[in-house]
Amino acid sequence: MVAVVNFIAMGNYQARKIEQKWQKVWKASNLYKVDLDMAENGGGKKYYNLVMFPYPSGDKLHVGHWYNFGPADSWGRYKRMQGYNVFEPMGFDSFGLPAENYAIKSGVHPRESTTKNVEYMVKQLSEMGAMYDWDKTVTTSESSYYKWTQWVFLQLYKRGLAYKKKSPVNWCPGCQTVLANEQAQDGTCERCNSEVEHRDLTQWFFKIRDYAEDLLDHSELDWPEKTKAMQKHWIGKSTGIDITYKVEGTDDSISVYTTRPDTNFGATFVVVAPESEFVERNFDKFEDSAAVQVYIDKARKKTDIERIAEGRKKTGQFTGLYAINQLTDKKMPIYVSDFVLAHVGTGCVVGVPGHDIRDFEFAIEKGLEVIRVVVGKDGDETPIVRPEQVQEHEGTMINSQFLDGMDIHEATVKIMDYMEEKGYGKRVTNYKLRDWSISRQRYWGAPIPIVYCEKCGEVPIPEDQLPVELPMDIDFELKGDGKSPLYHSESFRKTKCPSCSGDAEREVDTMDTFLCSSWYYLRYPCSKMTDKPFDKAVVDEWLPVDMYIGGPEHACMHLLYARFVNMALHDMGHVGFKEPFKRLVHQGMVTKDGAKMSKSKGNVVSPDEFVEKYGSDVFRMYLMFMGPFVDGGDWNDKGITGIARFVDRFWTVVNSDEKVEDEALLNKNLNKLIKKISEDIEKMHFNVAVAALMEFVNFVMKNGIDKESKKIMVQLISPIAPHLAEECWEVLGKKFSVIDSGWPEYDKEAVIDSTVKIGIQINGKVRGEIEIGKDASQEDAISAAKALANVAKYLKEGEVVKEIYVPGRIVGFVIK
RNA sequence: GCCCAGGUGGCGGAAUUGGUAGACGCGCUGGAUUCAAAAUCCAGUUCUAGCAAUAGAGUGCGGGUUCGAUUCCCGCCCUGGGCACCA
């Protein structure tokens, strides 16, 4: 093609200046404020576009935030252009350990450092030019917010979903705080990496287990399959049976939980957890109680993780007691061993060494009998002496009296029926999910709204007396006495009972920040309300959240807690919807040199210098262009100039004379572009959407463009580069604002190519190419292919045994 | 160990109801412009051979199905993520 249109570089696009200009205009015109009262607003289609709110850390925003927030905002803009009434709020999850640890180190009060960080991050976020409605923001550490977090606690309390219990908990010596099991996953503190210890403390818990079944139901949710699977694993439902065995020579009995009762004819021993009630109850009856005590003491010093760290070698102490297996009348020795955990199942396990690898290892260690009761696919019936022989989760029963010859699944049902009939078995459902520990021995969190009165005992603060204010007079020096910081604030701790006005002490623990983040999506639309946390009519109109975007690391914690809290509020009638997040998308992680960015590694990349140099549009587009949104990637700034060049070219095209070489081709390419961008954004494939825009600009640089096409081109780039689009829109003399100009539709006829280029294959090898009508007949295609010299050459070499023609795809010849 | 993703040029990545692999961008090479440089523009760029036409190889490795495989099947290797002695 001859380049008839000469595009002369007309000076660079002044990104910074133009972006600041529009940010001011957008703000002044309240462009992104959403009228939440939809009935009054003529009732548009609502769209709640939410991104997980950031923690205001001292690092401020890093490129990972931009990677996350930029496309999320582009998604919201795309929805707005489609005519939705888009609500896109932003806030701060501002309670939490880092601010407190910083206070301990530096003496700077968390309120001060947090406020400073929030202010700076608001500035950074504003420079991004997202559609955030700052009138509807939340900051969880402000009393106007945490007042209602306390309200949420009280609702759960009233509903019977909050309770206290003394239990062994993970204690982090570094943070001087309790961690939920979920937060201490590899034996070290998730936040400070200290080795986790065990300690007994009285804690507040939420009964999330009561909602295990509801949480297991993902049927209403448009979520990644992976996330649903992770939650399912985390909840860990299993169906099995509690079997009760008599203990020889006592009146006591012992209950074990098993999912494999089919193997019970092979049971040869019983193991109980050191912390189990059975041990407590029968301690005096043990043959060598002193030895058992020594073993228990040793085990209790270990964390669950340390029990694992010892590898596969099993230890245990014989109690001297025997349980009787009713099926075989066998005496099964009872051991105490730390590979059994008290809080799982009944805290007692029946040992079937032939068909459970851990039981096998224990049996080998203790010289116990191993019986084979299942024959696997290999037909091996020899005695089990090697660990590899144990792996049998399918097969046929043997040595099991009336079960012999049955498939194990059939046998499982049969034996359960039998045991229930005989009265020593009871079918039960078990969940791995543990109740949610919400007490934190920390200062920087929402106080738990409970007092302990000498007369009345535990008394909840009446709702009209909220908030329980977090006191400012606090000494951040670690006392090392294990007490919560608030314990040392006399002004806080000493109080009067709301019920009898007598002397009382406040609960000095604060609440897990996951509680703050479990309901914030309800607060956003109602952030200014002072008399209630949210208005039911408003949240019922705007929720559930239509699109929720955040990291996959929250799959099992935040996303379960939020669902639980919402479900509980739903059951109490506070909200009319059960699930808070209808659609969920996880962005990928941005790493630096392959490692997760963190202050401790010193590899945090700030967006500021890039925004300063190239502007927000270029920076966000570059992050989108890196690859698929869900993949993430390793950060480097090598290619950013390519995006900057593209923006200049785009700007040049918009400002160029309107002269077109090939109008029909322009029309076709433009319609194809509309189709492509729409489909790509719909799939969140922003990288290929940007590529398509580049391709179109490259084409237009050669072919020229008319005014109407410029207009559409600007609309198409608008979600991706909002400032650029707004400026171009003005240049084109269009009415403010481009975002309310609608999303272009393509002409279905125009995108169809009448001719296509297809390859010619001979025995699967490409030997040429023809351009032919889209719906050309087989005859025409074959003869056109044969006419090619290079094709004819090969066809002469043998006999054509087959001719293949797939319209629009390929012509093929098979020759011999 | 188990489960889930993924492995494509020098680099980020595109393309999968099986049909011309490498769109777009970075980088690199050459050219235009310039006193010179930057910026910009034009051309080229998977590898090997060739002036070229073209030929051979090629989507982690080894097999298989097919006229035809990045795509489907079997067996490995590697990377990332999740779970981790849960009875």
PDB file of N, CA, C and O (backbone and C1' of nucleotides) in Angstrom, chain A residues 209 213 235-245 254-264 267 269-273 276 332 339-352 356 358-359 412 416 419-420 424-433, chain B residues 86-87:
ATOM      1  N   ARG A 209     -17.966 -23.002  61.940  1.00  0.00           N
ATOM      2  CA  ARG A 209     -18.290 -24.405  61.618  1.00  0.00           C
ATOM      3  C   ARG A 209     -19.783 -24.631  61.444  1.00  0.00           C
ATOM      4  O   ARG A 209     -20.191 -25.532  60.709  1.00  0.00           O
ATOM      5  N   GLU A 213     -21.694 -26.208  55.947  1.00  0.00           N
ATOM      6  CA  GLU A 213     -22.483 -26.685  54.807  1.00  0.00           C
ATOM      7  C   GLU A 213     -22.812 -25.546  53.844  1.00  0.00           C
ATOM      8  O   GLU A 213     -22.716 -25.693  52.624  1.00  0.00           O
ATOM      9  N   ILE A 235     -12.524 -26.596  54.040  1.00  0.00           N
ATOM     10  CA  ILE A 235     -13.653 -26.979  54.892  1.00  0.00           C
ATOM     11  C   ILE A 235     -13.566 -28.471  55.206  1.00  0.00           C
ATOM     12  O   ILE A 235     -13.877 -28.901  56.305  1.00  0.00           O
ATOM     13  N   GLY A 236     -13.108 -29.230  54.232  1.00  0.00           N
ATOM     14  CA  GLY A 236     -12.748 -30.630  54.466  1.00  0.00           C
ATOM     15  C   GLY A 236     -13.835 -31.517  55.038  1.00  0.00           C
ATOM     16  O   GLY A 236     -13.659 -32.146  56.077  1.00  0.00           O
ATOM     17  N   LYS A 237     -14.934 -31.579  54.343  1.00  0.00           N
ATOM     18  CA  LYS A 237     -16.021 -32.437  54.814  1.00  0.00           C
ATOM     19  C   LYS A 237     -15.684 -33.907  54.577  1.00  0.00           C
ATOM     20  O   LYS A 237     -15.190 -34.268  53.518  1.00  0.00           O
ATOM     21  N   SER A 238     -15.928 -34.727  55.567  1.00  0.00           N
ATOM     22  CA  SER A 238     -15.812 -36.165  55.348  1.00  0.00           C
ATOM     23  C   SER A 238     -16.947 -36.856  56.090  1.00  0.00           C
ATOM     24  O   SER A 238     -17.421 -36.377  57.101  1.00  0.00           O
ATOM     25  N   THR A 239     -17.382 -37.959  55.541  1.00  0.00           N
ATOM     26  CA  THR A 239     -18.403 -38.720  56.232  1.00  0.00           C
ATOM     27  C   THR A 239     -17.779 -40.020  56.685  1.00  0.00           C
ATOM     28  O   THR A 239     -17.043 -40.668  55.945  1.00  0.00           O
ATOM     29  N   GLY A 240     -18.035 -40.348  57.926  1.00  0.00           N
ATOM     30  CA  GLY A 240     -17.449 -41.547  58.485  1.00  0.00           C
ATOM     31  C   GLY A 240     -18.297 -42.041  59.634  1.00  0.00           C
ATOM     32  O   GLY A 240     -19.500 -41.808  59.660  1.00  0.00           O
ATOM     33  N   ILE A 241     -17.649 -42.660  60.547  1.00  0.00           N
ATOM     34  CA  ILE A 241     -18.403 -43.252  61.656  1.00  0.00           C
ATOM     35  C   ILE A 241     -17.581 -43.166  62.938  1.00  0.00           C
ATOM     36  O   ILE A 241     -16.359 -43.298  62.908  1.00  0.00           O
ATOM     37  N   ASP A 242     -18.266 -42.860  64.035  1.00  0.00           N
ATOM     38  CA  ASP A 242     -17.631 -42.958  65.359  1.00  0.00           C
ATOM     39  C   ASP A 242     -17.883 -44.364  65.866  1.00  0.00           C
ATOM     40  O   ASP A 242     -19.026 -44.809  65.960  1.00  0.00           O
ATOM     41  N   ILE A 243     -16.787 -45.062  66.155  1.00  0.00           N
ATOM     42  CA  ILE A 243     -16.917 -46.424  66.692  1.00  0.00           C
ATOM     43  C   ILE A 243     -16.514 -46.400  68.161  1.00  0.00           C
ATOM     44  O   ILE A 243     -15.487 -45.816  68.520  1.00  0.00           O
ATOM     45  N   THR A 244     -17.345 -46.996  68.992  1.00  0.00           N
ATOM     46  CA  THR A 244     -17.043 -47.030  70.419  1.00  0.00           C
ATOM     47  C   THR A 244     -16.590 -48.432  70.813  1.00  0.00           C
ATOM     48  O   THR A 244     -17.303 -49.411  70.562  1.00  0.00           O
ATOM     49  N   TYR A 245     -15.401 -48.501  71.382  1.00  0.00           N
ATOM     50  CA  TYR A 245     -14.865 -49.787  71.853  1.00  0.00           C
ATOM     51  C   TYR A 245     -14.884 -49.810  73.377  1.00  0.00           C
ATOM     52  O   TYR A 245     -14.579 -48.795  74.016  1.00  0.00           O
ATOM     53  N   ILE A 254     -13.984 -46.136  74.544  1.00  0.00           N
ATOM     54  CA  ILE A 254     -13.205 -45.171  73.759  1.00  0.00           C
ATOM     55  C   ILE A 254     -13.817 -45.046  72.368  1.00  0.00           C
ATOM     56  O   ILE A 254     -14.181 -46.043  71.755  1.00  0.00           O
ATOM     57  N   SER A 255     -13.988 -43.792  71.924  1.00  0.00           N
ATOM     58  CA  SER A 255     -14.589 -43.549  70.610  1.00  0.00           C
ATOM     59  C   SER A 255     -13.540 -43.104  69.623  1.00  0.00           C
ATOM     60  O   SER A 255     -12.719 -42.243  69.932  1.00  0.00           O
ATOM     61  N   VAL A 256     -13.594 -43.698  68.446  1.00  0.00           N
ATOM     62  CA  VAL A 256     -12.675 -43.270  67.386  1.00  0.00           C
ATOM     63  C   VAL A 256     -13.506 -42.875  66.173  1.00  0.00           C
ATOM     64  O   VAL A 256     -14.597 -43.382  65.977  1.00  0.00           O
ATOM     65  N   TYR A 257     -12.962 -41.914  65.398  1.00  0.00           N
ATOM     66  CA  TYR A 257     -13.616 -41.542  64.135  1.00  0.00           C
ATOM     67  C   TYR A 257     -12.834 -42.164  62.996  1.00  0.00           C
ATOM     68  O   TYR A 257     -11.593 -42.099  62.991  1.00  0.00           O
ATOM     69  N   THR A 258     -13.544 -42.754  62.062  1.00  0.00           N
ATOM     70  CA  THR A 258     -12.846 -43.298  60.886  1.00  0.00           C
ATOM     71  C   THR A 258     -13.721 -43.168  59.642  1.00  0.00           C
ATOM     72  O   THR A 258     -14.941 -43.230  59.724  1.00  0.00           O
ATOM     73  N   THR A 259     -13.044 -42.960  58.511  1.00  0.00           N
ATOM     74  CA  THR A 259     -13.760 -42.947  57.236  1.00  0.00           C
ATOM     75  C   THR A 259     -13.637 -44.316  56.568  1.00  0.00           C
ATOM     76  O   THR A 259     -14.197 -44.532  55.514  1.00  0.00           O
ATOM     77  N   ARG A 260     -12.853 -45.185  57.177  1.00  0.00           N
ATOM     78  CA  ARG A 260     -12.618 -46.502  56.581  1.00  0.00           C
ATOM     79  C   ARG A 260     -13.007 -47.635  57.521  1.00  0.00           C
ATOM     80  O   ARG A 260     -12.187 -48.528  57.819  1.00  0.00           O
ATOM     81  N   PRO A 261     -14.267 -47.685  57.959  1.00  0.00           N
ATOM     82  CA  PRO A 261     -14.655 -48.768  58.867  1.00  0.00           C
ATOM     83  C   PRO A 261     -14.618 -50.137  58.191  1.00  0.00           C
ATOM     84  O   PRO A 261     -14.574 -51.158  58.866  1.00  0.00           O
ATOM     85  N   ASP A 262     -14.601 -50.135  56.868  1.00  0.00           N
ATOM     86  CA  ASP A 262     -14.525 -51.405  56.126  1.00  0.00           C
ATOM     87  C   ASP A 262     -13.295 -52.210  56.502  1.00  0.00           C
ATOM     88  O   ASP A 262     -13.277 -53.429  56.369  1.00  0.00           O
ATOM     89  N   THR A 263     -12.265 -51.516  56.958  1.00  0.00           N
ATOM     90  CA  THR A 263     -11.004 -52.215  57.278  1.00  0.00           C
ATOM     91  C   THR A 263     -10.931 -52.635  58.742  1.00  0.00           C
ATOM     92  O   THR A 263      -9.876 -53.060  59.209  1.00  0.00           O
ATOM     93  N   ASN A 264     -12.048 -52.510  59.447  1.00  0.00           N
ATOM     94  CA  ASN A 264     -11.971 -52.685  60.901  1.00  0.00           C
ATOM     95  C   ASN A 264     -11.634 -54.095  61.362  1.00  0.00           C
ATOM     96  O   ASN A 264     -11.206 -54.284  62.497  1.00  0.00           O
ATOM     97  N   ALA A 267      -8.101 -54.016  62.391  1.00  0.00           N
ATOM     98  CA  ALA A 267      -7.673 -53.098  63.449  1.00  0.00           C
ATOM     99  C   ALA A 267      -6.918 -53.854  64.517  1.00  0.00           C
ATOM    100  O   ALA A 267      -7.393 -54.883  65.014  1.00  0.00           O
ATOM    101  N   PHE A 269      -4.739 -51.911  66.993  1.00  0.00           N
ATOM    102  CA  PHE A 269      -4.370 -51.061  68.145  1.00  0.00           C
ATOM    103  C   PHE A 269      -5.174 -49.771  68.088  1.00  0.00           C
ATOM    104  O   PHE A 269      -5.870 -49.500  67.102  1.00  0.00           O
ATOM    105  N   VAL A 270      -5.079 -48.982  69.167  1.00  0.00           N
ATOM    106  CA  VAL A 270      -5.763 -47.696  69.242  1.00  0.00           C
ATOM    107  C   VAL A 270      -4.758 -46.654  69.717  1.00  0.00           C
ATOM    108  O   VAL A 270      -3.899 -46.952  70.555  1.00  0.00           O
ATOM    109  N   VAL A 271      -4.819 -45.475  69.107  1.00  0.00           N
ATOM    110  CA  VAL A 271      -3.906 -44.409  69.508  1.00  0.00           C
ATOM    111  C   VAL A 271      -4.721 -43.208  69.957  1.00  0.00           C
ATOM    112  O   VAL A 271      -5.681 -42.815  69.283  1.00  0.00           O
ATOM    113  N   VAL A 272      -4.344 -42.605  71.079  1.00  0.00           N
ATOM    114  CA  VAL A 272      -5.056 -41.417  71.554  1.00  0.00           C
ATOM    115  C   VAL A 272      -4.091 -40.231  71.588  1.00  0.00           C
ATOM    116  O   VAL A 272      -2.889 -40.392  71.819  1.00  0.00           O
ATOM    117  N   ALA A 273      -4.644 -39.061  71.366  1.00  0.00           N
ATOM    118  CA  ALA A 273      -3.832 -37.843  71.397  1.00  0.00           C
ATOM    119  C   ALA A 273      -3.442 -37.527  72.830  1.00  0.00           C
ATOM    120  O   ALA A 273      -4.220 -37.778  73.749  1.00  0.00           O
ATOM    121  N   SER A 276      -6.008 -35.572  74.689  1.00  0.00           N
ATOM    122  CA  SER A 276      -7.390 -36.027  74.587  1.00  0.00           C
ATOM    123  C   SER A 276      -8.019 -36.226  75.971  1.00  0.00           C
ATOM    124  O   SER A 276      -7.338 -36.447  76.969  1.00  0.00           O
ATOM    125  N   MET A 332      -6.969 -54.710  71.662  1.00  0.00           N
ATOM    126  CA  MET A 332      -6.155 -53.715  70.936  1.00  0.00           C
ATOM    127  C   MET A 332      -5.468 -52.812  71.955  1.00  0.00           C
ATOM    128  O   MET A 332      -6.130 -52.092  72.704  1.00  0.00           O
ATOM    129  N   PHE A 339       1.225 -38.146  67.032  1.00  0.00           N
ATOM    130  CA  PHE A 339       0.817 -37.966  65.629  1.00  0.00           C
ATOM    131  C   PHE A 339      -0.709 -37.880  65.513  1.00  0.00           C
ATOM    132  O   PHE A 339      -1.243 -37.579  64.457  1.00  0.00           O
ATOM    133  N   VAL A 340      -1.381 -38.095  66.650  1.00  0.00           N
ATOM    134  CA  VAL A 340      -2.826 -37.895  66.694  1.00  0.00           C
ATOM    135  C   VAL A 340      -3.098 -36.558  67.391  1.00  0.00           C
ATOM    136  O   VAL A 340      -2.505 -36.249  68.414  1.00  0.00           O
ATOM    137  N   LEU A 341      -3.972 -35.773  66.775  1.00  0.00           N
ATOM    138  CA  LEU A 341      -4.268 -34.438  67.301  1.00  0.00           C
ATOM    139  C   LEU A 341      -5.635 -34.434  67.983  1.00  0.00           C
ATOM    140  O   LEU A 341      -6.607 -34.980  67.451  1.00  0.00           O
ATOM    141  N   ALA A 342      -5.699 -33.794  69.130  1.00  0.00           N
ATOM    142  CA  ALA A 342      -6.911 -33.849  69.957  1.00  0.00           C
ATOM    143  C   ALA A 342      -8.112 -33.200  69.286  1.00  0.00           C
ATOM    144  O   ALA A 342      -9.251 -33.609  69.464  1.00  0.00           O
ATOM    145  N   HIS A 343      -7.854 -32.148  68.499  1.00  0.00           N
ATOM    146  CA  HIS A 343      -8.980 -31.392  67.950  1.00  0.00           C
ATOM    147  C   HIS A 343      -9.488 -31.952  66.629  1.00  0.00           C
ATOM    148  O   HIS A 343     -10.358 -31.394  65.995  1.00  0.00           O
ATOM    149  N   VAL A 344      -8.922 -33.062  66.202  1.00  0.00           N
ATOM    150  CA  VAL A 344      -9.395 -33.670  64.960  1.00  0.00           C
ATOM    151  C   VAL A 344     -10.206 -34.918  65.296  1.00  0.00           C
ATOM    152  O   VAL A 344      -9.763 -35.748  66.087  1.00  0.00           O
ATOM    153  N   GLY A 345     -11.374 -35.040  64.710  1.00  0.00           N
ATOM    154  CA  GLY A 345     -12.236 -36.186  64.981  1.00  0.00           C
ATOM    155  C   GLY A 345     -12.546 -36.261  66.474  1.00  0.00           C
ATOM    156  O   GLY A 345     -12.899 -35.267  67.090  1.00  0.00           O
ATOM    157  N   THR A 346     -12.343 -37.451  67.056  1.00  0.00           N
ATOM    158  CA  THR A 346     -12.598 -37.608  68.488  1.00  0.00           C
ATOM    159  C   THR A 346     -11.301 -37.514  69.287  1.00  0.00           C
ATOM    160  O   THR A 346     -11.305 -37.654  70.502  1.00  0.00           O
ATOM    161  N   GLY A 347     -10.204 -37.295  68.591  1.00  0.00           N
ATOM    162  CA  GLY A 347      -8.912 -37.249  69.279  1.00  0.00           C
ATOM    163  C   GLY A 347      -8.332 -38.646  69.492  1.00  0.00           C
ATOM    164  O   GLY A 347      -7.306 -38.797  70.136  1.00  0.00           O
ATOM    165  N   CYS A 348      -9.029 -39.637  68.994  1.00  0.00           N
ATOM    166  CA  CYS A 348      -8.569 -41.019  69.112  1.00  0.00           C
ATOM    167  C   CYS A 348      -8.685 -41.703  67.748  1.00  0.00           C
ATOM    168  O   CYS A 348      -9.618 -41.436  67.000  1.00  0.00           O
ATOM    169  N   VAL A 349      -7.740 -42.567  67.481  1.00  0.00           N
ATOM    170  CA  VAL A 349      -7.695 -43.204  66.169  1.00  0.00           C
ATOM    171  C   VAL A 349      -7.555 -44.707  66.350  1.00  0.00           C
ATOM    172  O   VAL A 349      -6.837 -45.166  67.238  1.00  0.00           O
ATOM    173  N   VAL A 350      -8.256 -45.438  65.504  1.00  0.00           N
ATOM    174  CA  VAL A 350      -8.060 -46.884  65.529  1.00  0.00           C
ATOM    175  C   VAL A 350      -6.980 -47.229  64.507  1.00  0.00           C
ATOM    176  O   VAL A 350      -6.988 -46.716  63.394  1.00  0.00           O
ATOM    177  N   GLY A 351      -6.044 -48.056  64.924  1.00  0.00           N
ATOM    178  CA  GLY A 351      -4.909 -48.378  64.066  1.00  0.00           C
ATOM    179  C   GLY A 351      -5.187 -49.569  63.175  1.00  0.00           C
ATOM    180  O   GLY A 351      -5.421 -50.681  63.658  1.00  0.00           O
ATOM    181  N   VAL A 352      -5.175 -49.313  61.853  1.00  0.00           N
ATOM    182  CA  VAL A 352      -5.333 -50.387  60.869  1.00  0.00           C
ATOM    183  C   VAL A 352      -4.066 -50.386  60.022  1.00  0.00           C
ATOM    184  O   VAL A 352      -4.034 -49.788  58.951  1.00  0.00           O
ATOM    185  N   ASP A 356      -3.334 -48.121  56.292  1.00  0.00           N
ATOM    186  CA  ASP A 356      -3.091 -46.697  56.520  1.00  0.00           C
ATOM    187  C   ASP A 356      -1.610 -46.545  56.782  1.00  0.00           C
ATOM    188  O   ASP A 356      -1.046 -47.225  57.654  1.00  0.00           O
ATOM    189  N   ARG A 358       0.296 -44.229  58.054  1.00  0.00           N
ATOM    190  CA  ARG A 358       0.771 -43.769  59.371  1.00  0.00           C
ATOM    191  C   ARG A 358       0.634 -44.867  60.411  1.00  0.00           C
ATOM    192  O   ARG A 358       1.514 -45.088  61.240  1.00  0.00           O
ATOM    193  N   ASP A 359      -0.510 -45.579  60.321  1.00  0.00           N
ATOM    194  CA  ASP A 359      -0.725 -46.701  61.244  1.00  0.00           C
ATOM    195  C   ASP A 359       0.334 -47.776  61.014  1.00  0.00           C
ATOM    196  O   ASP A 359       0.829 -48.389  61.964  1.00  0.00           O
ATOM    197  N   THR A 412     -18.041 -50.738  53.119  1.00  0.00           N
ATOM    198  CA  THR A 412     -18.104 -49.601  54.034  1.00  0.00           C
ATOM    199  C   THR A 412     -19.548 -49.359  54.481  1.00  0.00           C
ATOM    200  O   THR A 412     -19.821 -49.163  55.664  1.00  0.00           O
ATOM    201  N   MET A 416     -21.039 -50.142  58.291  1.00  0.00           N
ATOM    202  CA  MET A 416     -21.634 -49.031  59.035  1.00  0.00           C
ATOM    203  C   MET A 416     -23.036 -49.422  59.509  1.00  0.00           C
ATOM    204  O   MET A 416     -23.400 -49.173  60.657  1.00  0.00           O
ATOM    205  N   MET A 419     -22.604 -51.856  62.396  1.00  0.00           N
ATOM    206  CA  MET A 419     -22.148 -51.259  63.658  1.00  0.00           C
ATOM    207  C   MET A 419     -23.250 -50.416  64.304  1.00  0.00           C
ATOM    208  O   MET A 419     -23.398 -50.417  65.527  1.00  0.00           O
ATOM    209  N   GLU A 420     -24.004 -49.728  63.467  1.00  0.00           N
ATOM    210  CA  GLU A 420     -25.099 -48.925  64.017  1.00  0.00           C
ATOM    211  C   GLU A 420     -26.169 -49.838  64.613  1.00  0.00           C
ATOM    212  O   GLU A 420     -26.725 -49.563  65.677  1.00  0.00           O
ATOM    213  N   TYR A 424     -22.792 -49.831  68.580  1.00  0.00           N
ATOM    214  CA  TYR A 424     -21.509 -49.242  68.972  1.00  0.00           C
ATOM    215  C   TYR A 424     -20.910 -48.355  67.883  1.00  0.00           C
ATOM    216  O   TYR A 424     -19.772 -47.927  67.968  1.00  0.00           O
ATOM    217  N   GLY A 425     -21.711 -48.093  66.848  1.00  0.00           N
ATOM    218  CA  GLY A 425     -21.232 -47.188  65.790  1.00  0.00           C
ATOM    219  C   GLY A 425     -22.274 -46.137  65.510  1.00  0.00           C
ATOM    220  O   GLY A 425     -23.475 -46.367  65.688  1.00  0.00           O
ATOM    221  N   LYS A 426     -21.805 -44.949  65.140  1.00  0.00           N
ATOM    222  CA  LYS A 426     -22.751 -43.899  64.785  1.00  0.00           C
ATOM    223  C   LYS A 426     -22.170 -43.091  63.630  1.00  0.00           C
ATOM    224  O   LYS A 426     -21.069 -42.558  63.726  1.00  0.00           O
ATOM    225  N   ARG A 427     -22.910 -43.063  62.532  1.00  0.00           N
ATOM    226  CA  ARG A 427     -22.440 -42.291  61.362  1.00  0.00           C
ATOM    227  C   ARG A 427     -22.338 -40.813  61.722  1.00  0.00           C
ATOM    228  O   ARG A 427     -23.248 -40.259  62.342  1.00  0.00           O
ATOM    229  N   VAL A 428     -21.255 -40.183  61.336  1.00  0.00           N
ATOM    230  CA  VAL A 428     -21.087 -38.747  61.591  1.00  0.00           C
ATOM    231  C   VAL A 428     -20.433 -38.060  60.390  1.00  0.00           C
ATOM    232  O   VAL A 428     -19.769 -38.697  59.573  1.00  0.00           O
ATOM    233  N   THR A 429     -20.676 -36.770  60.318  1.00  0.00           N
ATOM    234  CA  THR A 429     -20.012 -35.943  59.310  1.00  0.00           C
ATOM    235  C   THR A 429     -18.975 -35.110  60.016  1.00  0.00           C
ATOM    236  O   THR A 429     -19.231 -34.563  61.078  1.00  0.00           O
ATOM    237  N   ASN A 430     -17.804 -35.020  59.442  1.00  0.00           N
ATOM    238  CA  ASN A 430     -16.711 -34.288  60.062  1.00  0.00           C
ATOM    239  C   ASN A 430     -16.227 -33.172  59.148  1.00  0.00           C
ATOM    240  O   ASN A 430     -16.285 -33.303  57.932  1.00  0.00           O
ATOM    241  N   TYR A 431     -15.765 -32.087  59.734  1.00  0.00           N
ATOM    242  CA  TYR A 431     -15.192 -30.991  58.956  1.00  0.00           C
ATOM    243  C   TYR A 431     -13.810 -30.672  59.490  1.00  0.00           C
ATOM    244  O   TYR A 431     -13.596 -30.666  60.706  1.00  0.00           O
ATOM    245  N   LYS A 432     -12.919 -30.380  58.585  1.00  0.00           N
ATOM    246  CA  LYS A 432     -11.577 -29.952  59.007  1.00  0.00           C
ATOM    247  C   LYS A 432     -11.599 -28.501  59.484  1.00  0.00           C
ATOM    248  O   LYS A 432     -10.781 -28.080  60.289  1.00  0.00           O
ATOM    249  N   LEU A 433     -12.532 -27.749  58.928  1.00  0.00           N
ATOM    250  CA  LEU A 433     -12.663 -26.338  59.269  1.00  0.00           C
ATOM    251  C   LEU A 433     -12.762 -26.157  60.775  1.00  0.00           C
ATOM    252  O   LEU A 433     -13.527 -26.836  61.440  1.00  0.00           O
TER     253      LEU A 433
ATOM    254  P     C B  86      -3.091 -37.379  57.269  1.00  0.00           P
ATOM    255  O5'   C B  86      -4.641 -37.095  57.502  1.00  0.00           O
ATOM    256  C5'   C B  86      -5.347 -37.661  58.594  1.00  0.00           C
ATOM    257  C4'   C B  86      -6.625 -36.879  58.737  1.00  0.00           C
ATOM    258  C3'   C B  86      -6.974 -36.180  57.435  1.00  0.00           C
ATOM    259  O3'   C B  86      -7.928 -36.896  56.657  1.00  0.00           O
ATOM    260  C1'   C B  86      -6.968 -34.644  59.304  1.00  0.00           C
ATOM    261  P     A B  87      -9.259 -37.316  56.849  1.00  0.00           P
ATOM    262  O5'   A B  87      -8.941 -38.744  57.473  1.00  0.00           O
ATOM    263  C5'   A B  87      -9.922 -39.399  58.217  1.00  0.00           C
ATOM    264  C4'   A B  87      -9.263 -40.480  59.012  1.00  0.00           C
ATOM    265  C3'   A B  87     -10.061 -40.944  60.224  1.00  0.00           C
ATOM    266  O3'   A B  87     -11.063 -41.864  59.856  1.00  0.00           O
ATOM    267  C1'   A B  87      -7.836 -40.623  60.842  1.00  0.00           C
TER     268        A B  87
END
